Coordinates of N, CA and C and ligand atoms in Angstrom, one line a residue:
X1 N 0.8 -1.2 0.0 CA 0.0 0.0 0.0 C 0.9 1.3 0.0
X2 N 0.5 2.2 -0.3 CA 1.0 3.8 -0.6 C -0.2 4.7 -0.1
X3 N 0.5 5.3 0.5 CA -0.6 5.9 1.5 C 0.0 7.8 1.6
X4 N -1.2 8.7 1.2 CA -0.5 10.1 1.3 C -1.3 11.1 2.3
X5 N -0.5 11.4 2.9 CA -1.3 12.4 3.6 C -0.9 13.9 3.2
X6 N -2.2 14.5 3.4 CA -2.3 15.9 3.2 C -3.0 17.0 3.4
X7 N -2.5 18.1 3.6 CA -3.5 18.8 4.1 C -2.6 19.8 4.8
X8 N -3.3 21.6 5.1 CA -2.0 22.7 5.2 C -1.3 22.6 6.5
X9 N -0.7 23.1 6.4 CA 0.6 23.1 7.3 C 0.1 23.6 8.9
X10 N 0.4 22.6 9.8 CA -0.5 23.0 10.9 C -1.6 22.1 11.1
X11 N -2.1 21.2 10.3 CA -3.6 20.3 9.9 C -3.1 19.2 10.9
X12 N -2.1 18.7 10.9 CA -2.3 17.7 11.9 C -1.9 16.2 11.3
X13 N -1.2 16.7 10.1 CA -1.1 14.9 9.4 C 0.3 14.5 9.6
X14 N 1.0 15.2 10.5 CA 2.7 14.4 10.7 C 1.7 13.3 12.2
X15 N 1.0 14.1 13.1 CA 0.8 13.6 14.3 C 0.3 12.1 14.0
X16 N -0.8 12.5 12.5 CA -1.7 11.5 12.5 C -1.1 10.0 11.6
X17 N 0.0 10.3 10.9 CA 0.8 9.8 10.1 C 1.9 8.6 11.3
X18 N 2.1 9.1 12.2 CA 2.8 8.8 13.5 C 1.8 7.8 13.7
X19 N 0.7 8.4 14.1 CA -0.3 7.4 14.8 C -0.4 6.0 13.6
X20 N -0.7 6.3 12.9 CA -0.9 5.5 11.3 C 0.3 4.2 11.7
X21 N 1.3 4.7 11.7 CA 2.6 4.3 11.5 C 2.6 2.9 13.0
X22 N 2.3 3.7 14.2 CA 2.1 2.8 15.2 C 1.3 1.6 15.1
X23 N 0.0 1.9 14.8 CA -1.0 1.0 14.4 C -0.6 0.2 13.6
X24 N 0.3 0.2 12.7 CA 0.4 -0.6 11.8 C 1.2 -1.8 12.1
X25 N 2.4 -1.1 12.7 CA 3.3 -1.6 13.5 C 2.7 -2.9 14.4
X26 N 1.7 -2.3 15.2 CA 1.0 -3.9 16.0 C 0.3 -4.8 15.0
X27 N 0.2 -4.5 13.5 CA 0.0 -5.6 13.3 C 0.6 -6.3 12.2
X28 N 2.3 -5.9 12.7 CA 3.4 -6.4 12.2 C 3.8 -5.7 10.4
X29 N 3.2 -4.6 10.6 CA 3.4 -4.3 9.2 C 4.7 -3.2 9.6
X30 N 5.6 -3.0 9.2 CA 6.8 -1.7 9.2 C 6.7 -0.6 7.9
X31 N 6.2 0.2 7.9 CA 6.3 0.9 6.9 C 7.5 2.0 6.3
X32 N 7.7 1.9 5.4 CA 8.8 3.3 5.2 C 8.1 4.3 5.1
X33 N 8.2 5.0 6.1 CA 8.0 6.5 6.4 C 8.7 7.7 5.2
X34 N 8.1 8.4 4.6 CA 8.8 9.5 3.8 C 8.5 10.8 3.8
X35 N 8.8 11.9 3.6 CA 8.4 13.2 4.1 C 8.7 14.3 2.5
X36 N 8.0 14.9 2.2 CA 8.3 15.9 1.2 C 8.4 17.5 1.6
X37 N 9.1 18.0 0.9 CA 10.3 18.1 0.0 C 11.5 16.8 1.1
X38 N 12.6 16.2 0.7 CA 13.4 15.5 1.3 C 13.6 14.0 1.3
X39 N 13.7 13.7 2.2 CA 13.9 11.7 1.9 C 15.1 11.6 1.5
X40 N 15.7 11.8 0.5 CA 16.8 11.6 0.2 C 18.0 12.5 0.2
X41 N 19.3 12.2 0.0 CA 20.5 13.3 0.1 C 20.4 14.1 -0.3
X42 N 19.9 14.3 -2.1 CA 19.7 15.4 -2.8 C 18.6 15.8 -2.3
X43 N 17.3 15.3 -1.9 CA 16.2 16.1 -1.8 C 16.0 16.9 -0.4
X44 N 17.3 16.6 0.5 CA 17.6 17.2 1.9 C 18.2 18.4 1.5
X45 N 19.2 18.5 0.6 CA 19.3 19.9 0.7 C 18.7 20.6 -0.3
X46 N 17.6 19.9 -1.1 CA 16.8 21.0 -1.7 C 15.7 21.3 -0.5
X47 N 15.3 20.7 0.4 CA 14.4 21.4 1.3 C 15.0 22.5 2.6
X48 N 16.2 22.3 2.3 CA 16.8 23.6 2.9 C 16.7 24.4 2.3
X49 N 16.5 24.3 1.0 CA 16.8 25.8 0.2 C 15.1 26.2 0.2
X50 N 14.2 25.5 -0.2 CA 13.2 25.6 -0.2 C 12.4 25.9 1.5
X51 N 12.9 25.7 2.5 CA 12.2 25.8 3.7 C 13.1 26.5 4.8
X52 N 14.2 26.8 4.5 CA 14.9 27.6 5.3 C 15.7 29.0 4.5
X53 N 16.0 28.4 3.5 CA 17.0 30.1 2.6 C 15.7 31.0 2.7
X54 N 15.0 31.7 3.3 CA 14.2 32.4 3.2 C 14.8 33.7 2.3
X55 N 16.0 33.8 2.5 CA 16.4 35.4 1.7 C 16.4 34.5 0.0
X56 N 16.6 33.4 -0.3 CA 16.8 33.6 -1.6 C 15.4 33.5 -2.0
X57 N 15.4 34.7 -3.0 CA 14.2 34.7 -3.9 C 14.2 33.7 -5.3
X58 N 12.7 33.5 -5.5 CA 12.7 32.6 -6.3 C 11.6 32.5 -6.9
X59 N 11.3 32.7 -8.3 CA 10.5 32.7 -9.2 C 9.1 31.5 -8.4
X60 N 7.6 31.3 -9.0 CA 7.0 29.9 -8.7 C 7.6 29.0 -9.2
X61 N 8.0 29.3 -10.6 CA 8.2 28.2 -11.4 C 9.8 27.5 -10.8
X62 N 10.7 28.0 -10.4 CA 11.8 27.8 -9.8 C 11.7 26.9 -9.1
X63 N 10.7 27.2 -7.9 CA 9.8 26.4 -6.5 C 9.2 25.6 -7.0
X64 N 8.5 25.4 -8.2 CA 8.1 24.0 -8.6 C 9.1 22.8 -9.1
X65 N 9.8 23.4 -9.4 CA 11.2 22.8 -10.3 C 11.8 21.8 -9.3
X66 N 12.1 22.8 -7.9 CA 12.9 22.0 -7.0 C 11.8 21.0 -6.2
X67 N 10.8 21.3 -5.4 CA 9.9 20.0 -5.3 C 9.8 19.3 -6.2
X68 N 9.2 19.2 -7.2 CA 9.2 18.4 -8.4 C 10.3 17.4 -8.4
X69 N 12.1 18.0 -8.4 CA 13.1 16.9 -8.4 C 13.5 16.7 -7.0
X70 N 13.0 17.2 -5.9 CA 12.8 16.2 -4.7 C 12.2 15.4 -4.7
X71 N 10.7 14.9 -5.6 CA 10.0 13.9 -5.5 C 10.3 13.3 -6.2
X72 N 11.2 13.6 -7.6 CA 11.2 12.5 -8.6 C 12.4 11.3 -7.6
X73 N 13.3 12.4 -7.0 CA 14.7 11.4 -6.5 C 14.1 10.4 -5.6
X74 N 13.2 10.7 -4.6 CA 12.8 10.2 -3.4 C 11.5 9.0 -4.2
X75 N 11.0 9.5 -5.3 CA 9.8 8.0 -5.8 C 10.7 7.3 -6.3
X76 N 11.7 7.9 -7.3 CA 12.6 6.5 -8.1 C 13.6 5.9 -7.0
X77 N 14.7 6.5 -5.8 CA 15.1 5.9 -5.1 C 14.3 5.5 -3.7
X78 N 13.8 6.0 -3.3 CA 13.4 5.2 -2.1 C 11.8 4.6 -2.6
X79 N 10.6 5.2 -2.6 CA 9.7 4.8 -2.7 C 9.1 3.7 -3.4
X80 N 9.7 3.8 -5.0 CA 9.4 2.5 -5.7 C 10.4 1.3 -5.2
X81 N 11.6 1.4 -4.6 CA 12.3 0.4 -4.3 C 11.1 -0.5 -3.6
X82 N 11.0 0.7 -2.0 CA 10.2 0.0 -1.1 C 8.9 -0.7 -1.7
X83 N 8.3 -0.2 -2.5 CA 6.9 -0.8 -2.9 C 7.1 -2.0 -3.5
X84 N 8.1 -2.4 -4.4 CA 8.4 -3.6 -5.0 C 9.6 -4.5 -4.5
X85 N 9.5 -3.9 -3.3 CA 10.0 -5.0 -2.1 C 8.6 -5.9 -1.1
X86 N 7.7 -5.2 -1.7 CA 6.4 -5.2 -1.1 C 6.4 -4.6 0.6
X87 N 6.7 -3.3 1.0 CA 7.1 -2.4 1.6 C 5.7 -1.7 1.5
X88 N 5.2 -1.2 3.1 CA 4.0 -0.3 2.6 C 5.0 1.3 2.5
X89 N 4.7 2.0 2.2 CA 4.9 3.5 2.2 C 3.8 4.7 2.6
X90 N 4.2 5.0 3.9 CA 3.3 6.4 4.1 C 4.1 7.7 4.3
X91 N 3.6 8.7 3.3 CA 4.5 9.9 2.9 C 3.0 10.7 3.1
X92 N 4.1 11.7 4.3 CA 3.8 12.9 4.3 C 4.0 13.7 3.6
X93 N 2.9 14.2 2.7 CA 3.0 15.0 1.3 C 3.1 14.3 0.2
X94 N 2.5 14.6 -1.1 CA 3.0 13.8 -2.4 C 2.8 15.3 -3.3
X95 N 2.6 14.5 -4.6 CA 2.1 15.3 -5.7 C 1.1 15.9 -5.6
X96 N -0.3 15.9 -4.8 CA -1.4 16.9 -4.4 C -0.4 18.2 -4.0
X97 N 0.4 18.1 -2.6 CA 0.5 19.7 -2.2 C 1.1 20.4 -3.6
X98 N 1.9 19.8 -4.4 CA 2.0 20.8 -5.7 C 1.3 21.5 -6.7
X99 N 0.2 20.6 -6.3 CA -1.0 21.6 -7.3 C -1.4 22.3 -6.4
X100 N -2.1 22.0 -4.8 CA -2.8 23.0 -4.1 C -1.3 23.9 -3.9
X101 N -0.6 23.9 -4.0 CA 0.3 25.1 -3.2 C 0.6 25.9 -4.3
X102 N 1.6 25.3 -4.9 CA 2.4 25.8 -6.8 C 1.1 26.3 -7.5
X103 N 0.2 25.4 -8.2 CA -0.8 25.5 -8.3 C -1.6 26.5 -8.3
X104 N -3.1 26.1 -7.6 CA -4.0 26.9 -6.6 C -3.1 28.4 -6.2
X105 N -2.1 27.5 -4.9 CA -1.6 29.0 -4.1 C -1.2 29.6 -4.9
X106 N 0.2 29.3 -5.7 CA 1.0 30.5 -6.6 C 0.1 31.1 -7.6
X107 N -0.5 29.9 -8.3 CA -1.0 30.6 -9.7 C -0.6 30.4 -10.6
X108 N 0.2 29.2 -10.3 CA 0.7 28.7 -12.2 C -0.9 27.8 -12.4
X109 N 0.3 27.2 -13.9 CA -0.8 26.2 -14.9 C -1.0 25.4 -14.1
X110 N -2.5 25.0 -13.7 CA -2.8 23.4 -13.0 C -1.7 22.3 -14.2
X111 N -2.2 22.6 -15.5 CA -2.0 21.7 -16.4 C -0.7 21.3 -16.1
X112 N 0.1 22.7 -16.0 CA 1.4 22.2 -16.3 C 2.4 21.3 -14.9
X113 N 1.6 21.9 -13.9 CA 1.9 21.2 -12.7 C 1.3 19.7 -12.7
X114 N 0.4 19.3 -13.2 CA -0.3 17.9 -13.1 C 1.0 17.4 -14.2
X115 N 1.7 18.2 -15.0 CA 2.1 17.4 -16.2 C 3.6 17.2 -15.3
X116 N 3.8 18.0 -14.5 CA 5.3 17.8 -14.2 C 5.7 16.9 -12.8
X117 N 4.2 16.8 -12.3 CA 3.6 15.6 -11.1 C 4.2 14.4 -12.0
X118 N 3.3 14.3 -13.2 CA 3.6 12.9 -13.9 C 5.0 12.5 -13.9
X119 N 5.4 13.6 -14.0 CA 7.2 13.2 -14.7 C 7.8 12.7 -13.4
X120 N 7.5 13.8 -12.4 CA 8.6 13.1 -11.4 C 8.1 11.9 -10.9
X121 N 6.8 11.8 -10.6 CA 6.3 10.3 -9.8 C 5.9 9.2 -11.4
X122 N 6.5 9.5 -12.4 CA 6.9 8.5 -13.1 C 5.0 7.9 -13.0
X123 N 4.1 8.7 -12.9 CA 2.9 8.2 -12.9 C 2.5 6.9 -11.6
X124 N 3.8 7.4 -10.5 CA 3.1 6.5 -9.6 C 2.2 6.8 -8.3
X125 N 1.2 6.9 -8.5 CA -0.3 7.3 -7.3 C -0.3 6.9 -6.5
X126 N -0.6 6.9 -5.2 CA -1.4 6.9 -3.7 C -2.3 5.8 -4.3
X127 N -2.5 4.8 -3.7 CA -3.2 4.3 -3.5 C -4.4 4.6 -2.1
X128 N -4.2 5.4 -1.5 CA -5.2 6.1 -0.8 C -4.4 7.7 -0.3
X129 N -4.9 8.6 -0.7 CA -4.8 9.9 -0.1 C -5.9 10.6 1.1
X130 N -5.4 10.7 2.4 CA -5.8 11.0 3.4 C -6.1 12.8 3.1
X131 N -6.7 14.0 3.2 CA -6.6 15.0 3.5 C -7.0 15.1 4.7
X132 N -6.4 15.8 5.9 CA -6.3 16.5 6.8 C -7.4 18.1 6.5
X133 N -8.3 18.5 6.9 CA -8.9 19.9 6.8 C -8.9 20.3 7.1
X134 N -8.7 21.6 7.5 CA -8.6 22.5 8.9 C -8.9 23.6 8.0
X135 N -9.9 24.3 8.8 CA -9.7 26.1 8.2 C -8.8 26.6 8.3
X136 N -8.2 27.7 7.6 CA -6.5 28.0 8.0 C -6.6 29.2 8.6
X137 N -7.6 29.7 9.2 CA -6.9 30.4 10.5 C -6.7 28.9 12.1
X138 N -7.4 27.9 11.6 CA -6.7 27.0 12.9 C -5.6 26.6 12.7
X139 N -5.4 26.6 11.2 CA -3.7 25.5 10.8 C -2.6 26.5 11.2
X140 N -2.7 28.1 10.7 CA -1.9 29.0 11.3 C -1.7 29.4 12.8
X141 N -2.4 29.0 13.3 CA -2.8 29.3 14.8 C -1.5 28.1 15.3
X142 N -1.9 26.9 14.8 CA -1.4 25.8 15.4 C 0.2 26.0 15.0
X143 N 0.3 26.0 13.7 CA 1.4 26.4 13.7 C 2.6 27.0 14.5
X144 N 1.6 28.6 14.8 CA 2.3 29.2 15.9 C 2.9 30.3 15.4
X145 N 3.8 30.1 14.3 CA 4.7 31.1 14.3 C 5.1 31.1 12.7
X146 N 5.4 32.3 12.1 CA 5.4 32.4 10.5 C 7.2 31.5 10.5
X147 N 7.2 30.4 9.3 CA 8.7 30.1 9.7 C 9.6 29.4 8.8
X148 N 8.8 29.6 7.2 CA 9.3 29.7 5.8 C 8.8 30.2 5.0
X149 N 9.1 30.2 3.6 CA 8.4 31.3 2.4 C 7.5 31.4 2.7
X150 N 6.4 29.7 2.8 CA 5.1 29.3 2.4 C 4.8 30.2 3.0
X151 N 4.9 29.8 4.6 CA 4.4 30.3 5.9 C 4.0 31.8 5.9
X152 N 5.2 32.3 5.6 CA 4.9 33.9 5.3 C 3.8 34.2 3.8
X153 N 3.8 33.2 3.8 CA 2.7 34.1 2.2 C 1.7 34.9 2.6
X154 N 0.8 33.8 3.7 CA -0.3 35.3 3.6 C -1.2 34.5 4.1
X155 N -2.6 34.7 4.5 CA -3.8 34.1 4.9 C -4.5 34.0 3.4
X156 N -4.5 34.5 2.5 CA -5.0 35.0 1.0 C -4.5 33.3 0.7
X157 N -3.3 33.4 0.8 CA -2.4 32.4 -0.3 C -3.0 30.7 0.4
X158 N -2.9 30.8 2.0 CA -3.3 29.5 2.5 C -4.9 29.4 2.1
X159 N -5.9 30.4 2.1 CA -6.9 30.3 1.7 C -7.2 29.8 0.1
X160 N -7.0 30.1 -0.7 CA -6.1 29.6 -1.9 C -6.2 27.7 -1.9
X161 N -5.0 27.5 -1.3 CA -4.2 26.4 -1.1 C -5.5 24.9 -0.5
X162 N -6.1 25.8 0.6 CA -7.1 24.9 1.0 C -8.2 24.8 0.2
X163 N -8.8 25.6 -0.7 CA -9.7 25.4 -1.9 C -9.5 24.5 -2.6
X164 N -7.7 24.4 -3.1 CA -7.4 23.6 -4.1 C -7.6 22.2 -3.3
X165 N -7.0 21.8 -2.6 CA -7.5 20.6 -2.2 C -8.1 20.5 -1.9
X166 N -9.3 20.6 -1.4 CA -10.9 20.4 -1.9 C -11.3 20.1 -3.3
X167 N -11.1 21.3 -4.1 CA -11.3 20.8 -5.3 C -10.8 19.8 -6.0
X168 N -9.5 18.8 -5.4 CA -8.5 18.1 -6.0 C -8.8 16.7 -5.4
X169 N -9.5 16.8 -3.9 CA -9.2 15.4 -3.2 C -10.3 14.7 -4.0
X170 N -11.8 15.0 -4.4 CA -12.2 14.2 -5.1 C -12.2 13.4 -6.2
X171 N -10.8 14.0 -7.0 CA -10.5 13.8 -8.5 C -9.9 12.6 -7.9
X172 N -9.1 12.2 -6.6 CA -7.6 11.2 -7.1 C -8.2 9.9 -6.5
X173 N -7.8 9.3 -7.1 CA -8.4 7.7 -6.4 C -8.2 7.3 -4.8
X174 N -9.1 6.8 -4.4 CA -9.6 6.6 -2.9 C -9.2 8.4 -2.4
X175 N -9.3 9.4 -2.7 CA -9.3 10.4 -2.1 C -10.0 10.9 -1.0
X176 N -9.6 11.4 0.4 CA -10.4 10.9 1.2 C -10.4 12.4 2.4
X177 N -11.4 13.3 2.6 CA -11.2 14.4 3.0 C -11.4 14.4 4.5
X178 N -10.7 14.2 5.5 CA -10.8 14.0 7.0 C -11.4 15.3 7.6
X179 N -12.3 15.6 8.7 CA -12.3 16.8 9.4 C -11.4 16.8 10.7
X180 N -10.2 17.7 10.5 CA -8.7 17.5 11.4 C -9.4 18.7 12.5
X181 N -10.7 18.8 12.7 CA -11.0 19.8 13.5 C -11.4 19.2 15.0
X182 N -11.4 17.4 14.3 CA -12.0 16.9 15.5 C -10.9 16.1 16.4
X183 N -11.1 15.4 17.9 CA -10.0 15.0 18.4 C -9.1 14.1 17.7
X184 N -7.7 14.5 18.2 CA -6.4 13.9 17.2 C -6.7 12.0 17.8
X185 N -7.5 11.7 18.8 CA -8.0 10.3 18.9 C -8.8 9.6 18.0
X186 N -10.2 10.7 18.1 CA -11.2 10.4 17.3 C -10.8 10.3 16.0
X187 N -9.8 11.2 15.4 CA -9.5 11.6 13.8 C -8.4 9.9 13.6
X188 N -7.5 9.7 14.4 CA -6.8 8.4 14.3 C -7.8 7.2 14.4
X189 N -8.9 7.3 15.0 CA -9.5 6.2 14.8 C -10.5 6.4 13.1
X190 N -10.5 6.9 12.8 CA -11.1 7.4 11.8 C -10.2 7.2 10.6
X191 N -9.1 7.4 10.7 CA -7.9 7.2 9.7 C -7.5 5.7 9.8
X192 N -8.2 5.4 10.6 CA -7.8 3.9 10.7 C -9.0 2.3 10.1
X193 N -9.9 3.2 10.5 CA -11.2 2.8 9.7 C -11.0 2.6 8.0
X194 N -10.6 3.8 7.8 CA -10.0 3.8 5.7 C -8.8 2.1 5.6
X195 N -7.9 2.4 6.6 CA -6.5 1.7 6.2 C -7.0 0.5 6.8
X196 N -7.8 -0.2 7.7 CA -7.7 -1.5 8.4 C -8.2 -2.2 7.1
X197 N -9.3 -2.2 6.3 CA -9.6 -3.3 5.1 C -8.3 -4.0 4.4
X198 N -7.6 -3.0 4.0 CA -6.4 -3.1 3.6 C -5.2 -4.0 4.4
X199 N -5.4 -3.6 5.6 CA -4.3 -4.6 6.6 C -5.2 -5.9 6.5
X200 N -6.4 -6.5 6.8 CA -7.0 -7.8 6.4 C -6.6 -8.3 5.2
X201 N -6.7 -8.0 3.9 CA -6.6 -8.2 2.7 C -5.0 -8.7 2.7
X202 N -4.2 -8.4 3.8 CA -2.8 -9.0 3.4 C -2.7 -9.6 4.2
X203 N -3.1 -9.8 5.8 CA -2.8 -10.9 6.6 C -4.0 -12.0 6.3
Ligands
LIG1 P1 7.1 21.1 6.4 O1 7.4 22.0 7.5 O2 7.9 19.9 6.1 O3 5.6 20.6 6.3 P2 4.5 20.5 7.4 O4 4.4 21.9 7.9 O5 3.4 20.0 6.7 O6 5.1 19.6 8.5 O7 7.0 22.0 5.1 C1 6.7 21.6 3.9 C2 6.2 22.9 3.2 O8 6.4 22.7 1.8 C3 4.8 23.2 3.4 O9 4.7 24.6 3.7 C4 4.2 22.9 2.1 C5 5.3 23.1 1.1 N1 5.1 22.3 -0.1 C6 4.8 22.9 -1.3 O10 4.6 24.1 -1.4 N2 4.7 22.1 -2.5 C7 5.0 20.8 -2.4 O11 5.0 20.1 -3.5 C8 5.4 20.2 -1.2 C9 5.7 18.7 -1.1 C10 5.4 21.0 0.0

C-alpha cells in the first residue's frame, strides 16, 4: 500500500501519520516513512533551500522545479524500491500539495503542474490519499509562528491552497477528506477505519 497524507501546514497529518505508522506496527506491518520536499540526500538539501533560505528569492516556477526533483529522486530511489519489495509506504505529502500550493496558491498552470507531477512520480499514485482539513486560520494558529516562504505568504495564499485541495481530493483515487477539526484520537481512529480493510486483505 501507498498511503499520502495531506493537508496545510499545521492540519495535523505528521501527528496522525505517527499514529498511522504505530497501528500498523501492532500488526506487524513496518512501513517506510517519507516526508516531502526530502527523503533523500539530494532532496535534503533542496528542502533547505526551499524551507529555510528564506532570503533567496525565487520565481513559482523555480519552487516548482525544485519540489518536483525532490519527489522524482525520493519516488525513483526510495519509494518504488520499497513498494516492489512489497514495503508499505506512508508519505507525508506527495504530488497533491504541488498543485494545491504551486498550483492553486501560486498561480501557475494546474495543467502544467499535473504534467510535471507525472514526470517526477513516473505516474506512480497513492493508492489512498488522506486529506487533513482544517480552516487556515486553525492551521496557522497551530502552527504558531510564520517560519518559511510558504508560511509567510499570507492568509489570502493559505486560503487559496485549502480550496485547491478540496477541489483536488475528489479527483484522485480513494481520495479521502478528513475533518482535522476533531479530536487527534477520534480523527486516528477514523484514519484507521479507511487503512484497516487493507491490513485484512494482506494478513
Ligand atoms: P514542512 O514543515 O515539512 O511541512 P509541514 O508543515 O506539513 O510539516 O514544510 C513543507 C512545506 O512545503 C509546506 O509549507 C508545504 C510546502 N510544499 C509545497 O509548497 N509544495 C510541495 O509540492 C510540497 C511537497 C510541499
Amino acid at each position: 500500500m501507498f498511503i499520502a497524507l495531506e493537508g496545510l501546514d499545521g492540519c495535523g497529518k505528521s501527528t496522525q501519520l505517527r499514529a498511522l505508522a504505530k497501528r500498523l506496527k501492532q500488526y506487524k506491518i513496518d512501513p517506510v516513512i517519507v516526508q516531502e520536499p526530502g527523503g533523500t540526500p539530494v532532496g535534503e538539501e533542496i528542502r533547505k533551500i526551499l524551507l529555510l533560505r528564506k532570503e533567496l528569492a525565487m520565481t513559482p516556477l523555480t519552487e516548482l522545479l525544485l519540489y518536483e526533483a525532490s519527489r522524482s529522486e525520493l519516488t525513483q530511489t526510495v519509494i518504488q524500491p520499497a513498494l516492489a519489495s512489497g514495503h508499505w509506504v506512508l508519505t507525508d505529502r506527495y504530488a497533491l500539495s504541488s498543485l494545491a500550493y504551486q498550483g492553486y496558491g501560486r498561480g501557475l498552470s494546474l495543467e502544467l503542474v499535473r504534467e510535471l507531477n507525472r514526470l517526477a512520480t513516473g505516474d506512480l499514485a497513492p493508492q489512498m490519499t488522506l486529506l487533513i482539513d482544517v480552516p487556515v486560520e486553525v492551521a496557522l494558529r497551530r502552527k504558531g509562528r510564520v517560519k518559511d516562504r510558504l508560511e509567510g505568504a499570507g492568509v489570502d495564499f493559505y486560503e487559496r491552497v485549502r480550496c485547491g485541495y478540496l477541489a483536488e481530493i475528489s479527483k484522485v483515487s480513494r481520495g479521502i477528506r478528513l475533518d482535522g477539526m476533531k479530536e487527534i484520537s477520534t480523527l486516528s481512529e477514523e484514519v484507521w477505519s479507511y487503512i484497516r480493510p487493507f491490513v485484512s486483505a494482506q494478513s
